[in-house]
PDB file of C-alpha atoms in Angstrom:
ATOM      1  CA  MET A 134      53.102 -64.715   4.955  1.00 45.00           C
ATOM      2  CA  ARG A 135      55.900 -62.775   6.596  1.00 53.00           C
ATOM      3  CA  ALA A 136      55.920 -62.210  10.328  1.00 55.00           C
ATOM      4  CA  ALA A 137      55.582 -58.646  11.551  1.00 60.00           C
ATOM      5  CA  PRO A 138      58.838 -57.198  12.935  1.00 63.00           C
ATOM      6  CA  ALA A 139      59.126 -57.136  16.718  1.00 64.00           C
ATOM      7  CA  ILE A 140      60.494 -54.255  18.757  1.00 75.00           C
ATOM      8  CA  ILE A 141      62.160 -54.980  22.098  1.00 72.00           C
ATOM      9  CA  THR A 142      61.242 -52.279  24.602  1.00 75.00           C
ATOM     10  CA  ALA A 143      62.631 -53.778  27.798  1.00 74.00           C
ATOM     11  CA  ALA A 144      64.934 -56.515  29.023  1.00 75.00           C
ATOM     12  CA  VAL A 145      65.650 -58.162  32.369  1.00 74.00           C
ATOM     13  CA  LEU A 146      69.213 -59.115  33.326  1.00 70.00           C
ATOM     14  CA  LYS A 147      69.795 -61.706  36.021  1.00 62.00           C
ATOM     15  CA  LEU A 148      73.249 -61.790  37.595  1.00 61.00           C
ATOM     16  CA  PHE A 149      74.917 -64.777  39.211  1.00 60.00           C
ATOM     17  CA  PRO A 150      78.000 -64.835  41.435  1.00 65.00           C
ATOM     18  CA  ARG A 151      81.211 -65.916  39.760  1.00 71.00           C
ATOM     19  CA  PRO A 152      81.776 -69.623  40.535  1.00 76.00           C
ATOM     20  CA  ARG A 153      84.598 -70.478  42.883  1.00 81.00           C
ATOM     21  CA  SER A 154      84.808 -74.063  41.697  1.00 91.00           C
ATOM     22  CA  VAL A 155      84.112 -75.791  38.383  1.00 95.00           C
ATOM     23  CA  GLU A 156      84.187 -79.505  37.621  1.00 97.00           C
ATOM     24  CA  THR A 157      84.009 -80.949  34.114  1.00 97.00           C
ATOM     25  CA  ALA A 158      83.405 -84.528  32.972  1.00 98.00           C
ATOM     26  CA  PHE A 159      83.193 -86.331  29.638  1.00 98.00           C
ATOM     27  CA  ILE A 160      80.767 -89.216  30.016  1.00 98.00           C
ATOM     28  CA  GLY A 161      79.893 -92.193  27.820  1.00 98.00           C
ATOM     29  CA  VAL A 162      76.186 -93.049  27.891  1.00 98.00           C
ATOM     30  CA  PRO A 163      74.121 -95.671  26.052  1.00 98.00           C
ATOM     31  CA  SER A 164      71.402 -93.391  24.699  1.00 98.00           C
ATOM     32  CA  PRO A 165      69.879 -89.894  24.727  1.00 97.00           C
ATOM     33  CA  ARG A 166      67.284 -91.151  27.215  1.00 97.00           C
ATOM     34  CA  ALA A 167      70.071 -92.243  29.552  1.00 98.00           C
ATOM     35  CA  ALA A 168      71.712 -88.835  29.120  1.00 98.00           C
ATOM     36  CA  LEU A 169      68.498 -87.058  30.064  1.00 97.00           C
ATOM     37  CA  ASP A 170      67.958 -89.319  33.068  1.00 97.00           C
ATOM     38  CA  LEU A 171      71.572 -88.719  34.117  1.00 98.00           C
ATOM     39  CA  LEU A 172      71.053 -84.968  33.993  1.00 97.00           C
ATOM     40  CA  ASN A 173      68.106 -85.365  36.353  1.00 96.00           C
ATOM     41  CA  VAL A 174      70.221 -87.480  38.721  1.00 97.00           C
ATOM     42  CA  VAL A 175      73.019 -84.915  38.662  1.00 97.00           C
ATOM     43  CA  GLN A 176      70.680 -82.014  39.386  1.00 96.00           C
ATOM     44  CA  GLU A 177      69.090 -83.904  42.273  1.00 95.00           C
ATOM     45  CA  ARG A 178      72.420 -84.979  43.768  1.00 94.00           C
ATOM     46  CA  THR A 179      74.180 -81.623  43.382  1.00 95.00           C
ATOM     47  CA  GLY A 180      71.378 -79.207  44.163  1.00 93.00           C
ATOM     48  CA  GLY A 181      71.106 -78.022  40.569  1.00 94.00           C
ATOM     49  CA  ALA A 182      74.835 -77.359  40.077  1.00 94.00           C
ATOM     50  CA  ALA A 183      74.925 -78.476  36.435  1.00 96.00           C
ATOM     51  CA  THR A 184      75.564 -75.421  34.264  1.00 95.00           C
ATOM     52  CA  THR A 185      76.394 -77.253  31.041  1.00 95.00           C
ATOM     53  CA  CYS A 186      75.081 -80.531  29.644  1.00 96.00           C
ATOM     54  CA  GLU A 187      76.067 -81.140  26.030  1.00 97.00           C
ATOM     55  CA  LEU A 188      74.814 -84.240  24.216  1.00 98.00           C
ATOM     56  CA  ILE A 189      77.078 -85.595  21.452  1.00 98.00           C
ATOM     57  CA  LYS A 190      76.587 -88.590  19.163  1.00 98.00           C
ATOM     58  CA  ARG A 191      79.536 -90.928  18.605  1.00 98.00           C
ATOM     59  CA  ILE A 192      79.906 -90.054  14.927  1.00 97.00           C
ATOM     60  CA  ALA A 193      80.712 -86.448  15.860  1.00 97.00           C
ATOM     61  CA  ILE A 194      83.579 -87.616  18.070  1.00 97.00           C
ATOM     62  CA  GLU A 195      84.842 -89.822  15.233  1.00 97.00           C
ATOM     63  CA  PHE A 196      84.909 -86.827  12.890  1.00 96.00           C
ATOM     64  CA  ALA A 197      86.777 -84.777  15.501  1.00 95.00           C
ATOM     65  CA  VAL A 198      89.405 -87.438  16.162  1.00 94.00           C
ATOM     66  CA  LYS A 199      89.845 -88.082  12.442  1.00 95.00           C
ATOM     67  CA  HIS A 200      90.143 -84.488  11.278  1.00 95.00           C
ATOM     68  CA  GLY A 201      90.928 -82.329  14.306  1.00 92.00           C
ATOM     69  CA  PRO A 202      94.513 -81.447  15.201  1.00 88.00           C
ATOM     70  CA  ASP A 203      95.421 -82.797  18.633  1.00 86.00           C
ATOM     71  CA  CYS A 204      91.911 -84.195  19.160  1.00 91.00           C
ATOM     72  CA  ARG A 205      91.810 -87.466  21.065  1.00 91.00           C
ATOM     73  CA  ASP A 206      89.070 -89.878  21.948  1.00 94.00           C
ATOM     74  CA  PRO A 207      88.057 -88.743  25.435  1.00 93.00           C
ATOM     75  CA  LEU A 208      87.464 -92.253  26.813  1.00 97.00           C
ATOM     76  CA  SER A 209      89.286 -95.574  26.469  1.00 94.00           C
ATOM     77  CA  ALA A 210      86.453 -97.239  24.514  1.00 96.00           C
ATOM     78  CA  PRO A 211      83.790 -95.881  22.138  1.00 97.00           C
ATOM     79  CA  HIS A 212      80.213 -95.282  23.298  1.00 98.00           C
ATOM     80  CA  PRO A 213      77.057 -94.556  21.276  1.00 98.00           C
ATOM     81  CA  TRP A 214      76.531 -91.156  22.929  1.00 98.00           C
ATOM     82  CA  TYR A 215      78.419 -88.764  25.165  1.00 98.00           C
ATOM     83  CA  VAL A 216      77.639 -86.040  27.648  1.00 98.00           C
ATOM     84  CA  LEU A 217      79.963 -83.112  28.290  1.00 98.00           C
ATOM     85  CA  LEU A 218      78.912 -82.110  31.794  1.00 98.00           C
ATOM     86  CA  GLU A 219      80.044 -79.124  33.800  1.00 97.00           C
ATOM     87  CA  LEU A 220      79.148 -78.209  37.360  1.00 97.00           C
ATOM     88  CA  SER A 221      79.705 -74.796  38.945  1.00 95.00           C
ATOM     89  CA  SER A 222      79.460 -73.648  42.533  1.00 92.00           C
ATOM     90  CA  SER A 223      79.966 -70.486  44.550  1.00 86.00           C
ATOM     91  CA  GLU A 224      81.551 -72.689  47.217  1.00 84.00           C
ATOM     92  CA  ASP A 225      85.233 -73.509  46.978  1.00 76.00           C
ATOM     93  CA  HIS A 226      84.953 -77.122  48.107  1.00 84.00           C
ATOM     94  CA  GLY A 227      82.713 -80.179  47.845  1.00 88.00           C
ATOM     95  CA  LEU A 228      81.833 -79.960  44.161  1.00 95.00           C
ATOM     96  CA  ARG A 229      84.183 -82.733  43.021  1.00 96.00           C
ATOM     97  CA  GLU A 230      82.740 -85.101  45.592  1.00 96.00           C
ATOM     98  CA  ALA A 231      79.186 -84.209  44.543  1.00 96.00           C
ATOM     99  CA  LEU A 232      80.028 -84.905  40.890  1.00 97.00           C
ATOM    100  CA  GLU A 233      81.629 -88.246  41.693  1.00 97.00           C
ATOM    101  CA  ASP A 234      78.627 -89.207  43.823  1.00 97.00           C
ATOM    102  CA  ALA A 235      76.243 -88.348  40.975  1.00 97.00           C
ATOM    103  CA  LEU A 236      78.303 -90.316  38.449  1.00 98.00           C
ATOM    104  CA  ALA A 237      78.416 -93.317  40.771  1.00 98.00           C
ATOM    105  CA  ALA A 238      74.624 -93.174  41.142  1.00 97.00           C
ATOM    106  CA  GLY A 239      74.309 -92.910  37.359  1.00 98.00           C
ATOM    107  CA  ALA A 240      76.563 -95.910  36.831  1.00 98.00           C
ATOM    108  CA  GLU A 241      74.578 -97.959  39.335  1.00 97.00           C
ATOM    109  CA  ALA A 242      71.389 -97.092  37.442  1.00 97.00           C
ATOM    110  CA  GLY A 243      72.925 -98.110  34.101  1.00 97.00           C
ATOM    111  CA  LEU A 244      73.073 -94.525  32.828  1.00 98.00           C
ATOM    112  CA  VAL A 245      76.876 -94.151  32.784  1.00 98.00           C
ATOM    113  CA  ALA A 246      79.152 -96.574  30.929  1.00 98.00           C
ATOM    114  CA  ASP A 247      82.393 -94.665  31.553  1.00 98.00           C
ATOM    115  CA  ALA A 248      83.483 -91.182  32.529  1.00 98.00           C
ATOM    116  CA  ALA A 249      86.578 -89.029  32.721  1.00 97.00           C
ATOM    117  CA  VAL A 250      86.651 -86.104  35.149  1.00 97.00           C
ATOM    118  CA  ALA A 251      89.058 -83.315  34.206  1.00 96.00           C
ATOM    119  CA  GLU A 252      92.099 -83.386  36.479  1.00 96.00           C
ATOM    120  CA  SER A 253      93.556 -80.126  35.197  1.00 94.00           C
ATOM    121  CA  LEU A 254      92.702 -76.979  33.291  1.00 94.00           C
ATOM    122  CA  GLY A 255      94.405 -78.479  30.245  1.00 94.00           C
ATOM    123  CA  GLN A 256      92.225 -81.578  30.311  1.00 95.00           C
ATOM    124  CA  ARG A 257      89.109 -79.452  30.741  1.00 96.00           C
ATOM    125  CA  GLN A 258      90.145 -77.384  27.730  1.00 95.00           C
ATOM    126  CA  SER A 259      90.705 -80.531  25.664  1.00 94.00           C
ATOM    127  CA  PHE A 260      87.156 -81.680  26.454  1.00 95.00           C
ATOM    128  CA  TRP A 261      85.762 -78.339  25.349  1.00 95.00           C
ATOM    129  CA  ARG A 262      87.968 -78.251  22.267  1.00 94.00           C
ATOM    130  CA  LEU A 263      86.298 -81.427  21.025  1.00 93.00           C
ATOM    131  CA  ARG A 264      82.872 -79.845  21.416  1.00 94.00           C
ATOM    132  CA  GLU A 265      83.771 -76.482  19.934  1.00 94.00           C
ATOM    133  CA  LEU A 266      85.384 -77.963  16.815  1.00 94.00           C
ATOM    134  CA  LEU A 267      82.450 -80.202  15.910  1.00 93.00           C
ATOM    135  CA  PRO A 268      80.812 -77.863  13.341  1.00 91.00           C
ATOM    136  CA  GLU A 269      84.104 -77.211  11.535  1.00 93.00           C
ATOM    137  CA  LEU A 270      85.260 -80.821  11.505  1.00 93.00           C
ATOM    138  CA  GLN A 271      82.191 -82.037   9.624  1.00 93.00           C
ATOM    139  CA  LYS A 272      83.376 -80.221   6.489  1.00 93.00           C
ATOM    140  CA  PRO A 273      86.043 -82.765   5.421  1.00 95.00           C
ATOM    141  CA  GLU A 274      83.304 -85.431   5.347  1.00 96.00           C
ATOM    142  CA  GLY A 275      81.456 -83.618   2.539  1.00 95.00           C
ATOM    143  CA  GLY A 276      78.198 -81.742   2.278  1.00 94.00           C
ATOM    144  CA  SER A 277      76.219 -81.136   5.446  1.00 93.00           C
ATOM    145  CA  ILE A 278      72.638 -79.898   5.742  1.00 91.00           C
ATOM    146  CA  LYS A 279      72.443 -78.100   9.084  1.00 90.00           C
ATOM    147  CA  HIS A 280      69.527 -77.346  11.377  1.00 90.00           C
ATOM    148  CA  ASP A 281      69.138 -75.813  14.813  1.00 90.00           C
ATOM    149  CA  VAL A 282      66.091 -77.419  16.372  1.00 90.00           C
ATOM    150  CA  SER A 283      64.368 -76.557  19.642  1.00 90.00           C
ATOM    151  CA  VAL A 284      62.678 -79.583  21.198  1.00 89.00           C
ATOM    152  CA  PRO A 285      60.811 -79.900  24.521  1.00 92.00           C
ATOM    153  CA  LEU A 286      63.365 -81.417  26.851  1.00 91.00           C
ATOM    154  CA  ALA A 287      61.386 -84.564  27.613  1.00 92.00           C
ATOM    155  CA  HIS A 288      60.969 -85.272  23.876  1.00 93.00           C
ATOM    156  CA  VAL A 289      64.621 -84.986  22.822  1.00 94.00           C
ATOM    157  CA  PRO A 290      65.230 -88.784  22.804  1.00 95.00           C
ATOM    158  CA  GLU A 291      62.066 -89.410  20.786  1.00 95.00           C
ATOM    159  CA  PHE A 292      62.907 -86.654  18.321  1.00 94.00           C
ATOM    160  CA  LEU A 293      66.420 -87.977  17.704  1.00 95.00           C
ATOM    161  CA  ALA A 294      65.216 -91.542  17.102  1.00 95.00           C
ATOM    162  CA  GLU A 295      62.435 -90.486  14.739  1.00 94.00           C
ATOM    163  CA  ALA A 296      64.587 -87.967  12.885  1.00 93.00           C
ATOM    164  CA  ASP A 297      67.369 -90.505  12.309  1.00 95.00           C
ATOM    165  CA  ALA A 298      64.864 -93.049  10.979  1.00 94.00           C
ATOM    166  CA  ALA A 299      63.233 -90.483   8.687  1.00 92.00           C
ATOM    167  CA  VAL A 300      66.586 -89.328   7.299  1.00 92.00           C
ATOM    168  CA  GLU A 301      67.663 -92.906   6.565  1.00 93.00           C
ATOM    169  CA  ALA A 302      64.384 -93.578   4.767  1.00 91.00           C
ATOM    170  CA  LEU A 303      64.679 -90.429   2.644  1.00 89.00           C
ATOM    171  CA  VAL A 304      68.426 -90.500   1.937  1.00 91.00           C
ATOM    172  CA  PRO A 305      69.873 -93.953   2.644  1.00 94.00           C
ATOM    173  CA  GLY A 306      73.411 -93.685   3.916  1.00 96.00           C
ATOM    174  CA  ALA A 307      73.133 -90.063   5.029  1.00 95.00           C
ATOM    175  CA  ARG A 308      74.834 -89.552   8.373  1.00 97.00           C
ATOM    176  CA  PRO A 309      73.023 -87.571  11.072  1.00 96.00           C
ATOM    177  CA  VAL A 310      75.464 -85.764  13.368  1.00 97.00           C
ATOM    178  CA  PRO A 311      73.368 -84.418  16.242  1.00 96.00           C
ATOM    179  CA  PHE A 312      74.864 -82.574  19.189  1.00 96.00           C
ATOM    180  CA  GLY A 313      73.743 -79.736  21.382  1.00 94.00           C
ATOM    181  CA  HIS A 314      72.448 -78.363  24.635  1.00 94.00           C
ATOM    182  CA  LEU A 315      70.545 -81.131  26.363  1.00 93.00           C
ATOM    183  CA  GLY A 316      69.734 -78.870  29.284  1.00 89.00           C
ATOM    184  CA  ASP A 317      67.418 -76.661  27.226  1.00 90.00           C
ATOM    185  CA  GLY A 318      66.509 -78.926  24.305  1.00 90.00           C
ATOM    186  CA  ASN A 319      68.416 -76.977  21.634  1.00 92.00           C
ATOM    187  CA  ILE A 320      69.891 -79.535  19.232  1.00 94.00           C
ATOM    188  CA  HIS A 321      72.187 -78.985  16.254  1.00 94.00           C
ATOM    189  CA  TYR A 322      70.804 -81.616  13.903  1.00 95.00           C
ATOM    190  CA  ASN A 323      73.269 -81.773  11.008  1.00 95.00           C
ATOM    191  CA  ILE A 324      73.049 -84.372   8.251  1.00 95.00           C
ATOM    192  CA  THR A 325      76.307 -85.243   6.494  1.00 96.00           C
ATOM    193  CA  GLN A 326      76.231 -86.728   3.016  1.00 95.00           C
ATOM    194  CA  PRO A 327      76.621 -90.486   2.469  1.00 95.00           C
ATOM    195  CA  VAL A 328      80.188 -91.688   2.068  1.00 95.00           C
ATOM    196  CA  GLY A 329      81.267 -91.263  -1.548  1.00 93.00           C
ATOM    197  CA  ALA A 330      78.224 -89.210  -2.573  1.00 94.00           C
ATOM    198  CA  ASP A 331      78.470 -86.170  -4.816  1.00 93.00           C
ATOM    199  CA  ARG A 332      78.518 -83.096  -2.581  1.00 92.00           C
ATOM    200  CA  ALA A 333      76.650 -80.760  -4.933  1.00 91.00           C
ATOM    201  CA  ALA A 334      73.957 -83.308  -5.704  1.00 89.00           C
ATOM    202  CA  TYR A 335      73.484 -84.047  -2.024  1.00 89.00           C
ATOM    203  CA  LEU A 336      73.165 -80.407  -1.014  1.00 87.00           C
ATOM    204  CA  ALA A 337      70.664 -79.862  -3.838  1.00 83.00           C
ATOM    205  CA  ARG A 338      68.328 -82.299  -2.069  1.00 72.00           C
ATOM    206  CA  SER A 339      67.594 -79.721   0.615  1.00 65.00           C
ATOM    207  CA  GLY A 340      65.339 -77.904  -1.827  1.00 54.00           C
ATOM    208  CA  ARG A 341      63.418 -80.956  -3.034  1.00 49.00           C
ATOM    209  CA  SER A 342      59.987 -82.117  -1.987  1.00 44.00           C
ATOM    210  CA  ILE A 343      59.258 -85.150   0.174  1.00 44.00           C
ATOM    211  CA  PRO A 344      58.102 -88.176  -1.870  1.00 45.00           C
ATOM    212  CA  ARG A 345      54.329 -88.519  -2.177  1.00 44.00           C
ATOM    213  CA  GLY A 346      52.796 -90.624   0.580  1.00 43.00           C
ATOM    214  CA  PHE A 347      55.912 -90.595   2.770  1.00 41.00           C
ATOM    215  CA  SER A 348      55.013 -90.698   6.482  1.00 44.00           C
ATOM    216  CA  ILE A 349      56.793 -88.059   8.565  1.00 44.00           C
ATOM    217  CA  PRO A 350      56.808 -87.945  12.382  1.00 51.00           C
ATOM    218  CA  ALA A 351      55.385 -84.624  13.553  1.00 52.00           C
ATOM    219  CA  SER A 352      58.493 -84.022  15.668  1.00 50.00           C
ATOM    220  CA  CYS A 353      60.664 -84.033  12.518  1.00 55.00           C
ATOM    221  CA  CYS A 354      58.739 -81.536  10.412  1.00 53.00           C
ATOM    222  CA  GLU A 355      61.100 -78.672  11.185  1.00 52.00           C
ATOM    223  CA  ILE A 356      64.078 -80.439   9.618  1.00 50.00           C
ATOM    224  CA  LEU A 357      62.355 -82.446   6.893  1.00 51.00           C
ATOM    225  CA  LEU A 358      59.808 -79.972   5.562  1.00 46.00           C
ATOM    226  CA  PRO A 359      61.581 -76.717   4.672  1.00 46.00           C
ATOM    227  CA  LEU A 360      59.170 -76.580   1.736  1.00 37.00           C
ATOM    228  CA  PRO A 361      56.823 -74.102   0.078  1.00 36.00           C
ATOM    229  CA  ALA A 362      53.231 -74.489   1.238  1.00 37.00           C
ATOM    230  CA  PRO A 363      52.012 -76.293  -1.945  1.00 36.00           C
ATOM    231  CA  GLU A 364      54.595 -79.031  -1.401  1.00 36.00           C
ATOM    232  CA  LEU A 365      53.343 -79.930   2.070  1.00 35.00           C
ATOM    233  CA  GLY A 366      50.480 -81.928   0.599  1.00 36.00           C
ATOM    234  CA  LEU A 367      52.897 -84.465  -0.854  1.00 33.00           C
ATOM    235  CA  ALA A 368      53.652 -85.984   2.534  1.00 35.00           C
ATOM    236  CA  ARG A 369      51.642 -87.299   5.444  1.00 37.00           C
ATOM    237  CA  VAL A 370      52.523 -85.940   8.853  1.00 34.00           C
ATOM    238  CA  ARG A 371      52.351 -88.648  11.527  1.00 37.00           C
ATOM    239  CA  HIS A 372      51.344 -87.326  14.961  1.00 35.00           C
TER     240      HIS A 372
END
């Protein structure tokens, strides 16, 4: 069944003052749950000043450093997950101190393993360059099956854990490369082929059915069941 076309008849535009100060940090965190908890700490400590909160898995940074020109590891040691955090304010002072206070509180709570705060426009741009190149720098690693998934914010950590487990069970060795907008639950869930796999054969899997009797978490259906309706009966959806 095809959805009926929608016609937009009105729109509302909300304007915000141009920020006078911006602070950007690249943060190593132990898990998506820690990243989400850190975002809550930052919003509480800064009065909701966070305007960007990007979640990035370590493997995406490895691809960027390996294949991206002039891309460097943002921190001195690797971490399982990262947050690219940006704060904005209409005030011209106090934002740096608020960010440092929030990061210190996050570290005390075990949410922050390490962090680098941009000291210059060039360093800020290098942080953003890493993020912006992520889709392109997956290509040298082979075939990638890409999805844009919208997840309720509180369920992002659960979704990522269940999706990774389901992918490994279906295609052992496949490499999930999730990154995206933690602040609104929009995740780019890309799955890169196993090392050494045939690219064409791997990409052909995206049109295959799920094995009969395979148990699928309900949160993963959007990425694991792009199937015609008759095929859905081959798998059990686990709620």
